Amino acid sequence: MTIQIPRGTQDILPGVVEKWQFIEGKAKEICNKYQYREIRTPIFENTELFLRGVGDTTDIVQKEMYSFHDRGGRNITLRPEGTASVVRSFAENKMFGNPTQPVKLYYLGPMFRYERPQAGRYRQFVQFGVEALGSMDPAIDAEVISLAMDLYKSLGLKKLRLVINSLGDNESRNAHRTALINHFEPRIDEFCGDCQKRLEKNPLRILDCKKDRDHELMKSAPSILEFLNEDSKQYFEKVKQYLSEMDIDFIVDPTLVRGLDYYNHTAFEIMSEAEGFGAITTLCGGGRYNGLVEEMGGPDTPGIGFALSMERLISALEAEGINIDSKYAADCYIIALGDEARDYSVSLLQKLRQAGFSSDRDYLNRKLKAQFKAAERLGAKFAIILGDEELQTGKITVKNLDNGEQSVMSLHNFIDEFSKQCR
Ligand code: HAM
């Protein structure tokens, strides 16, 4: 029996991987433009990190984590998201003491969630995310949002919708929490078991329930925006003002609560409005998480960030008919005929590569025509043709495969001559 790939994962094969590399390159370029620096944290962490960080009433923690005991009996989890790890690292490495503040970081790597696989939903997916720690200036909220929009727009996406909300500070959230309990409590027995548990522990999570989303009490639930205190209101106003001044269109949606527990103040999502994108339209999600650093044992430090998945970004590009040119081309292909020429081509290939040319040769002892085909398939710009006879006379023929022009160069000085004429 053949062994198959695990459900909800995918192989990214040559031919497609170049598209990923291009997008990853763009993301890194934009991070450099905005002065965010890369951080790499482990792919597995102690489970406790996510229980505390993401929140033990969330779907992620309750239903979706890949957790196991390692051989030393430790409780380990494959990371379902990046923020908890970044914040752990920030606290553990005392980055709050860095001379450069705020600390602006980005990450790119696989995340794992045991979800029901469907279009746009995988069990292993790659997130690109940023986190800015140490500033409570609403301008940094606007910066983080604009960075995400910048990436999408730089790739040509147009059908985007930015939705924002404010979840307020602790005081506002507590007032909202009481209102939510009062709203749902009299009829909580009409809701699913999860929601019944959420009522006391974290009633905001009820608004995020996939099972009960059509219940009439959902639509009439008190909106967080009615409970924002003066500080929270002013903060939200400033974020909106800055976004407008940066010409970034947005819609305020008071029902946007996000699926992780660490948020307060600004929360946002970016959706694709492209036709045929599928049922899951969220491309990117993020928000502010003041309090999380303290939760991880660091000093009270504000933070904001977002994450987006490469998989959904690529689907959005496809839905908008945007083709990323993923052509992969070689500079040279050595076409060698005859035993001596084939032997000679081994060191010649090495010299070409050392001189910086992306090069290859035939390894299947093919005929002349088939070697030319192989060169073409690689998109090689030059065929470097070498036969036993050429070896004897000290000559090599170079054919430019784009325009068919041929020239003869000396074997002795080949790399110098080729570099001068063909680079
Ligand atoms: P999240 O909303 O759970 O937030 O995920 C962010 C993004 O990851 C989603 O918008 C989606 O593009 C992608 N994503 C999530 N689950 C899947 C999946 N199963 N398959 C494919 N893509 C998926 C977070 O993870 C937060 N850490 C974001 C954040 C950073 N907040 C502040 N800083």
XYZ file of C-alpha atoms and ligand atoms in Angstrom:
456
model
C 0.000 0.000 0.000
C 1.322 3.450 -0.810
C 1.685 5.913 2.009
C -0.230 9.142 1.521
C 0.188 12.669 2.795
C -1.662 13.404 6.088
C -5.118 14.962 5.780
C -5.116 18.762 5.703
C -1.501 19.106 4.587
C 0.006 19.698 1.164
C 3.239 19.262 -0.767
C 4.473 22.402 -2.454
C 6.229 21.164 -5.513
C 8.861 22.756 -7.756
C 7.010 24.912 -10.259
C 4.699 26.184 -7.504
C 7.271 26.701 -4.763
C 8.771 29.594 -6.749
C 5.464 31.419 -6.329
C 5.761 30.928 -2.560
C 9.360 32.112 -2.599
C 8.371 35.238 -4.527
C 5.628 36.102 -2.019
C 7.894 35.344 0.933
C 10.520 37.628 -0.604
C 7.919 40.386 -0.970
C 6.862 39.971 2.660
C 10.478 40.254 3.839
C 11.067 43.279 1.623
C 8.020 45.042 3.067
C 9.097 44.193 6.631
C 12.440 45.757 5.898
C 10.685 48.842 4.539
C 8.656 49.108 7.764
C 11.673 48.177 9.935
C 10.395 44.858 11.315
C 13.073 42.225 11.997
C 12.768 38.485 11.696
C 12.392 36.231 14.716
C 12.450 32.415 14.595
C 10.923 30.566 17.523
C 10.559 26.777 17.942
C 7.830 24.917 16.102
C 6.884 23.182 19.341
C 6.440 24.791 22.722
C 5.348 23.735 26.199
C 1.560 23.306 26.026
C 1.148 25.658 28.982
C 2.191 28.562 26.736
C -0.897 28.275 24.540
C -3.278 27.522 27.427
C -2.209 30.808 28.983
C -1.500 32.760 25.817
C -4.279 31.851 23.406
C -6.821 31.163 26.175
C -8.281 27.917 27.488
C -11.845 28.672 26.359
C -10.907 29.142 22.694
C -11.618 26.580 19.982
C -7.897 26.490 19.221
C -6.996 25.287 22.707
C -10.082 23.175 23.311
C -10.283 21.337 20.010
C -7.450 22.073 17.630
C -4.067 21.592 19.241
C -1.595 18.918 18.275
C -0.414 18.059 21.775
C 1.611 15.086 22.939
C 3.903 13.905 25.687
C 7.530 13.672 24.657
C 9.793 10.882 25.835
C 10.643 12.889 28.910
C 6.947 13.144 29.811
C 6.710 16.849 28.985
C 3.443 18.176 27.607
C 4.337 19.624 24.205
C 2.228 21.318 21.494
C 2.961 22.045 17.846
C 2.403 25.808 17.683
C -1.115 26.701 16.447
C -0.131 30.374 16.024
C 2.887 32.626 16.448
C 1.949 35.424 18.856
C 2.219 33.434 22.096
C 5.701 32.210 21.122
C 6.916 35.675 20.113
C 5.652 37.167 23.346
C 7.248 34.335 25.362
C 10.529 34.993 23.598
C 10.204 38.756 24.127
C 9.790 38.214 27.879
C 12.344 35.395 28.179
C 15.042 37.280 26.249
C 14.225 40.528 28.056
C 13.716 42.359 24.791
C 11.834 45.004 26.780
C 15.336 46.209 27.700
C 16.509 46.548 24.074
C 17.754 50.011 23.212
C 15.532 50.062 20.118
C 11.893 50.395 21.101
C 9.237 49.445 20.206
C 10.476 45.964 19.312
C 9.120 45.209 15.832
C 9.300 41.570 14.757
C 8.067 39.346 11.955
C 7.885 35.593 11.453
C 7.127 33.184 8.677
C 6.587 29.504 9.224
C 4.249 26.553 9.635
C 1.451 26.443 12.211
C -0.678 23.426 13.130
C -4.373 23.211 13.948
C -6.522 20.097 14.035
C -9.400 21.634 12.052
C -11.813 20.114 9.561
C -9.917 20.497 6.301
C -11.666 22.389 3.489
C -10.750 25.003 0.900
C -8.545 27.554 2.678
C -8.379 25.516 5.869
C -5.430 23.233 6.445
C -4.016 21.337 9.400
C -0.555 22.620 8.568
C -0.441 26.120 7.103
C 2.190 28.822 6.802
C 1.654 32.090 8.596
C 3.408 35.353 7.944
C 2.904 37.624 10.937
C 4.244 40.726 12.620
C 4.239 41.841 16.249
C 5.101 45.326 17.549
C 5.793 45.342 21.278
C 6.286 48.274 23.601
C 4.170 51.068 22.170
C 0.680 52.277 23.021
C 0.578 54.807 20.201
C -2.475 54.321 17.949
C -0.161 55.156 15.044
C 1.479 51.754 15.437
C -1.928 50.063 15.165
C -2.364 51.897 11.867
C 1.173 50.946 10.807
C 0.589 47.229 11.454
C -2.668 47.293 9.490
C -1.064 49.226 6.636
C 1.803 46.711 6.449
C -0.668 43.873 5.831
C -2.567 45.923 3.260
C 0.707 46.911 1.605
C 1.685 43.259 1.089
C -1.674 42.347 -0.457
C -1.707 45.431 -2.680
C 1.908 44.989 -3.798
C 0.915 41.574 -5.141
C -1.928 43.144 -7.102
C -4.931 42.229 -4.922
C -7.737 44.750 -5.215
C -10.865 43.096 -3.881
C -10.085 43.542 -0.216
C -12.211 44.571 2.738
C -10.638 45.762 5.971
C -12.913 45.371 8.986
C -11.967 46.893 12.328
C -13.414 46.989 15.813
C -12.374 47.967 19.295
C -12.639 45.527 22.179
C -11.696 48.309 24.612
C -9.547 48.217 27.714
C -10.175 46.017 30.771
C -12.749 48.341 32.292
C -14.751 48.496 29.044
C -14.471 44.754 28.517
C -15.700 44.029 32.050
C -18.734 46.262 31.579
C -19.459 44.514 28.281
C -18.956 41.114 29.879
C -21.595 41.815 32.518
C -24.005 43.010 29.815
C -23.380 39.848 27.783
C -24.039 37.590 30.776
C -27.294 39.445 31.479
C -28.263 39.133 27.815
C -27.600 35.417 27.345
C -28.219 33.983 30.818
C -32.069 33.774 30.757
C -31.988 31.631 27.582
C -28.581 29.973 27.824
C -30.176 26.494 27.768
C -31.039 27.144 24.074
C -27.305 27.311 23.294
C -24.738 24.577 22.755
C -22.795 23.001 25.625
C -19.684 25.004 24.761
C -21.570 28.294 24.983
C -23.098 27.275 28.324
C -19.600 26.786 29.666
C -18.438 30.049 28.079
C -21.182 32.118 29.774
C -19.362 32.454 33.077
C -15.796 31.931 31.919
C -15.720 34.095 28.827
C -19.083 35.245 27.429
C -17.395 37.122 24.542
C -16.513 33.725 23.057
C -20.272 33.013 22.626
C -20.306 35.654 19.870
C -17.678 33.605 18.032
C -19.642 30.292 18.201
C -19.996 28.558 14.858
C -22.950 26.389 15.963
C -25.178 29.067 17.433
C -24.349 31.933 15.112
C -27.961 32.193 13.797
C -29.642 32.309 17.207
C -31.742 35.477 17.503
C -29.947 36.544 20.714
C -26.710 36.777 18.727
C -27.981 39.613 16.582
C -29.402 41.555 19.524
C -26.338 41.012 21.767
C -24.963 44.210 23.323
C -22.198 45.741 21.223
C -18.793 46.365 22.767
C -18.755 49.820 21.201
C -21.555 50.905 23.577
C -19.350 50.008 26.544
C -16.093 51.681 25.571
C -14.930 54.116 28.242
C -13.552 57.518 27.286
C -9.908 56.361 26.923
C -10.839 53.388 24.766
C -13.118 55.513 22.606
C -10.399 58.096 22.061
C -7.880 55.401 21.217
C -10.179 53.866 18.625
C -10.949 57.298 17.145
C -7.231 57.947 16.667
C -6.663 54.571 14.939
C -9.531 55.342 12.551
C -8.246 58.873 11.968
C -4.749 57.602 11.088
C -6.101 54.927 8.755
C -8.175 57.547 6.945
C -5.185 59.856 6.696
C -3.196 56.970 5.200
C -5.968 56.451 2.601
C -6.759 52.978 3.895
C -10.469 52.209 3.572
C -12.110 50.308 6.411
C -15.482 49.261 7.779
C -16.249 49.210 11.508
C -17.924 45.957 12.537
C -18.872 45.861 16.229
C -19.434 42.078 16.026
C -15.800 41.341 15.146
C -14.434 39.611 18.269
C -11.629 37.336 16.915
C -11.078 33.745 18.016
C -8.234 34.195 20.488
C -8.526 35.503 24.040
C -5.639 37.924 24.250
C -7.167 40.874 22.399
C -8.132 44.308 23.662
C -8.570 47.686 21.942
C -8.011 47.344 18.169
C -9.104 44.120 16.433
C -9.118 43.740 12.666
C -9.526 41.315 9.800
C -8.901 41.606 6.084
C -11.279 39.683 3.822
C -11.238 38.846 0.163
C -14.283 40.017 -1.772
C -13.223 38.216 -4.950
C -15.954 36.188 -6.562
C -15.544 32.456 -6.165
C -13.076 32.798 -3.299
C -15.017 30.284 -1.235
C -16.773 30.179 2.095
C -13.820 31.251 4.217
C -13.051 34.805 3.226
C -10.732 35.935 6.016
C -7.217 36.435 4.726
C -5.648 38.052 7.746
C -6.459 38.714 11.395
C -4.867 40.641 14.180
C -5.192 43.100 16.997
C -3.821 44.544 20.177
C -2.916 42.358 23.135
C -1.840 44.582 26.024
C -1.403 42.290 29.036
C -0.039 39.246 27.234
C 3.619 40.030 27.982
C 2.785 40.301 31.685
C 0.876 37.013 31.447
C 4.117 35.455 30.145
C 6.110 36.751 33.081
C 7.448 40.000 31.569
C 6.739 43.600 32.591
C 3.457 45.233 31.581
C 4.075 45.900 27.858
C 1.562 46.709 25.139
C 1.606 44.817 21.846
C -0.162 44.586 18.519
C 0.227 42.352 15.478
C -1.418 40.262 12.797
C -0.974 36.987 10.985
C -2.032 35.861 7.532
C -1.671 32.539 5.828
C 0.220 32.019 2.610
C -2.381 29.449 1.527
C -5.281 31.909 1.667
C -3.187 34.652 0.107
C -2.404 32.387 -2.842
C -6.101 31.429 -3.172
C -7.025 35.120 -3.207
C -4.500 35.750 -5.996
C -6.019 32.889 -7.984
C -9.558 34.171 -7.366
C -8.537 37.595 -8.741
C -6.803 35.978 -11.711
C -3.373 37.294 -10.690
C -0.569 35.139 -11.972
C 2.758 35.283 -10.190
C 5.425 34.412 -12.708
C 7.064 31.406 -11.136
C 9.479 30.707 -13.963
C 12.732 29.186 -12.867
C 15.551 29.602 -15.319
C 19.150 28.408 -15.552
C 21.956 30.473 -17.072
C 23.815 27.623 -18.779
C 23.377 24.034 -19.820
C 26.425 22.077 -20.911
C 25.816 19.849 -23.876
C 28.661 17.341 -24.046
C 29.077 14.630 -26.667
C 31.660 11.876 -26.425
C 33.351 10.326 -23.398
C 36.186 12.822 -23.081
C 33.896 15.806 -23.438
C 31.518 14.343 -20.846
C 34.420 13.877 -18.426
C 35.659 17.403 -19.083
C 32.188 18.856 -18.495
C 32.264 17.780 -14.825
C 34.978 20.290 -13.887
C 33.696 22.879 -16.377
C 30.292 22.780 -14.696
C 31.951 23.271 -11.323
C 33.877 26.313 -12.654
C 30.719 27.846 -14.135
C 28.914 27.472 -10.830
C 31.866 28.897 -8.910
C 31.817 31.894 -11.240
C 28.177 32.428 -10.212
C 26.305 30.958 -13.188
C 23.313 28.790 -12.395
C 24.200 25.770 -14.533
C 23.497 22.129 -15.213
C 24.518 19.294 -17.548
C 23.163 16.044 -18.906
C 23.364 13.087 -16.512
C 21.488 10.580 -18.648
C 23.896 10.255 -21.583
C 21.284 11.618 -23.966
C 21.676 12.351 -27.674
C 22.369 15.891 -28.901
C 18.730 16.731 -29.642
C 17.507 15.459 -26.281
C 20.201 17.488 -24.482
C 19.009 20.645 -26.282
C 15.448 19.800 -25.166
C 16.656 19.432 -21.586
C 18.370 22.847 -21.825
C 15.134 24.354 -23.120
C 13.087 22.777 -20.359
C 15.313 24.422 -17.764
C 14.871 27.759 -19.514
C 18.655 27.967 -19.953
C 19.896 31.110 -21.663
C 23.071 29.533 -23.043
C 23.931 26.079 -24.336
C 27.637 25.379 -23.915
C 28.479 22.786 -26.512
C 31.469 20.548 -26.195
C 32.526 17.537 -28.280
C 35.685 15.425 -28.285
C 36.808 17.272 -31.409
C 36.362 20.702 -29.797
C 38.395 19.494 -26.845
C 41.274 18.634 -29.149
C 41.224 22.017 -30.885
C 40.756 23.882 -27.588
C 37.413 25.449 -28.562
C 33.936 25.616 -27.031
C 30.773 26.685 -28.851
C 28.300 28.878 -26.968
C 24.772 29.198 -28.298
C 22.440 31.899 -27.046
C 19.143 30.016 -26.845
C 17.087 33.217 -26.805
C 18.258 34.499 -30.197
C 20.093 31.513 -31.733
C 23.428 33.384 -32.035
C 26.520 31.222 -31.793
C 30.091 32.079 -30.862
C 33.276 30.106 -30.383
C 35.411 30.679 -27.306
C 38.759 29.358 -26.211
C 38.689 26.388 -23.861
C 41.704 27.646 -22.004
C 40.200 31.028 -21.079
C 36.611 29.956 -21.228
C 35.243 31.170 -17.874
C 36.829 34.641 -18.283
C 35.722 35.035 -21.869
C 32.212 33.725 -21.198
C 31.825 35.963 -18.134
C 32.895 39.029 -20.114
C 30.622 38.393 -23.063
C 27.583 36.762 -21.546
C 26.979 38.085 -18.035
P -5.931 33.828 13.489
O -7.101 34.667 13.110
O -6.201 32.603 14.265
O -4.942 34.792 14.289
O -5.115 33.425 12.201
C -4.593 34.420 11.342
C -4.725 33.974 9.896
O -4.135 32.680 9.727
C -6.146 33.805 9.394
O -6.695 35.025 9.014
C -5.910 32.890 8.193
O -5.399 33.634 7.086
C -4.801 32.004 8.682
N -5.309 30.696 9.154
C -5.792 30.388 10.365
N -6.136 29.087 10.419
C -5.864 28.561 9.191
C -5.984 27.258 8.606
N -6.443 26.223 9.302
N -5.598 27.096 7.309
C -5.116 28.143 6.589
N -4.988 29.373 7.093
C -5.342 29.590 8.377
C -3.730 34.419 14.781
O -3.163 33.393 14.527
C -3.080 35.506 15.623
N -1.812 34.977 16.141
C -2.853 36.750 14.789
C -2.200 37.848 15.560
C -0.901 38.195 15.516
N -2.788 38.652 16.409
C -1.906 39.481 16.900
N -0.758 39.187 16.383
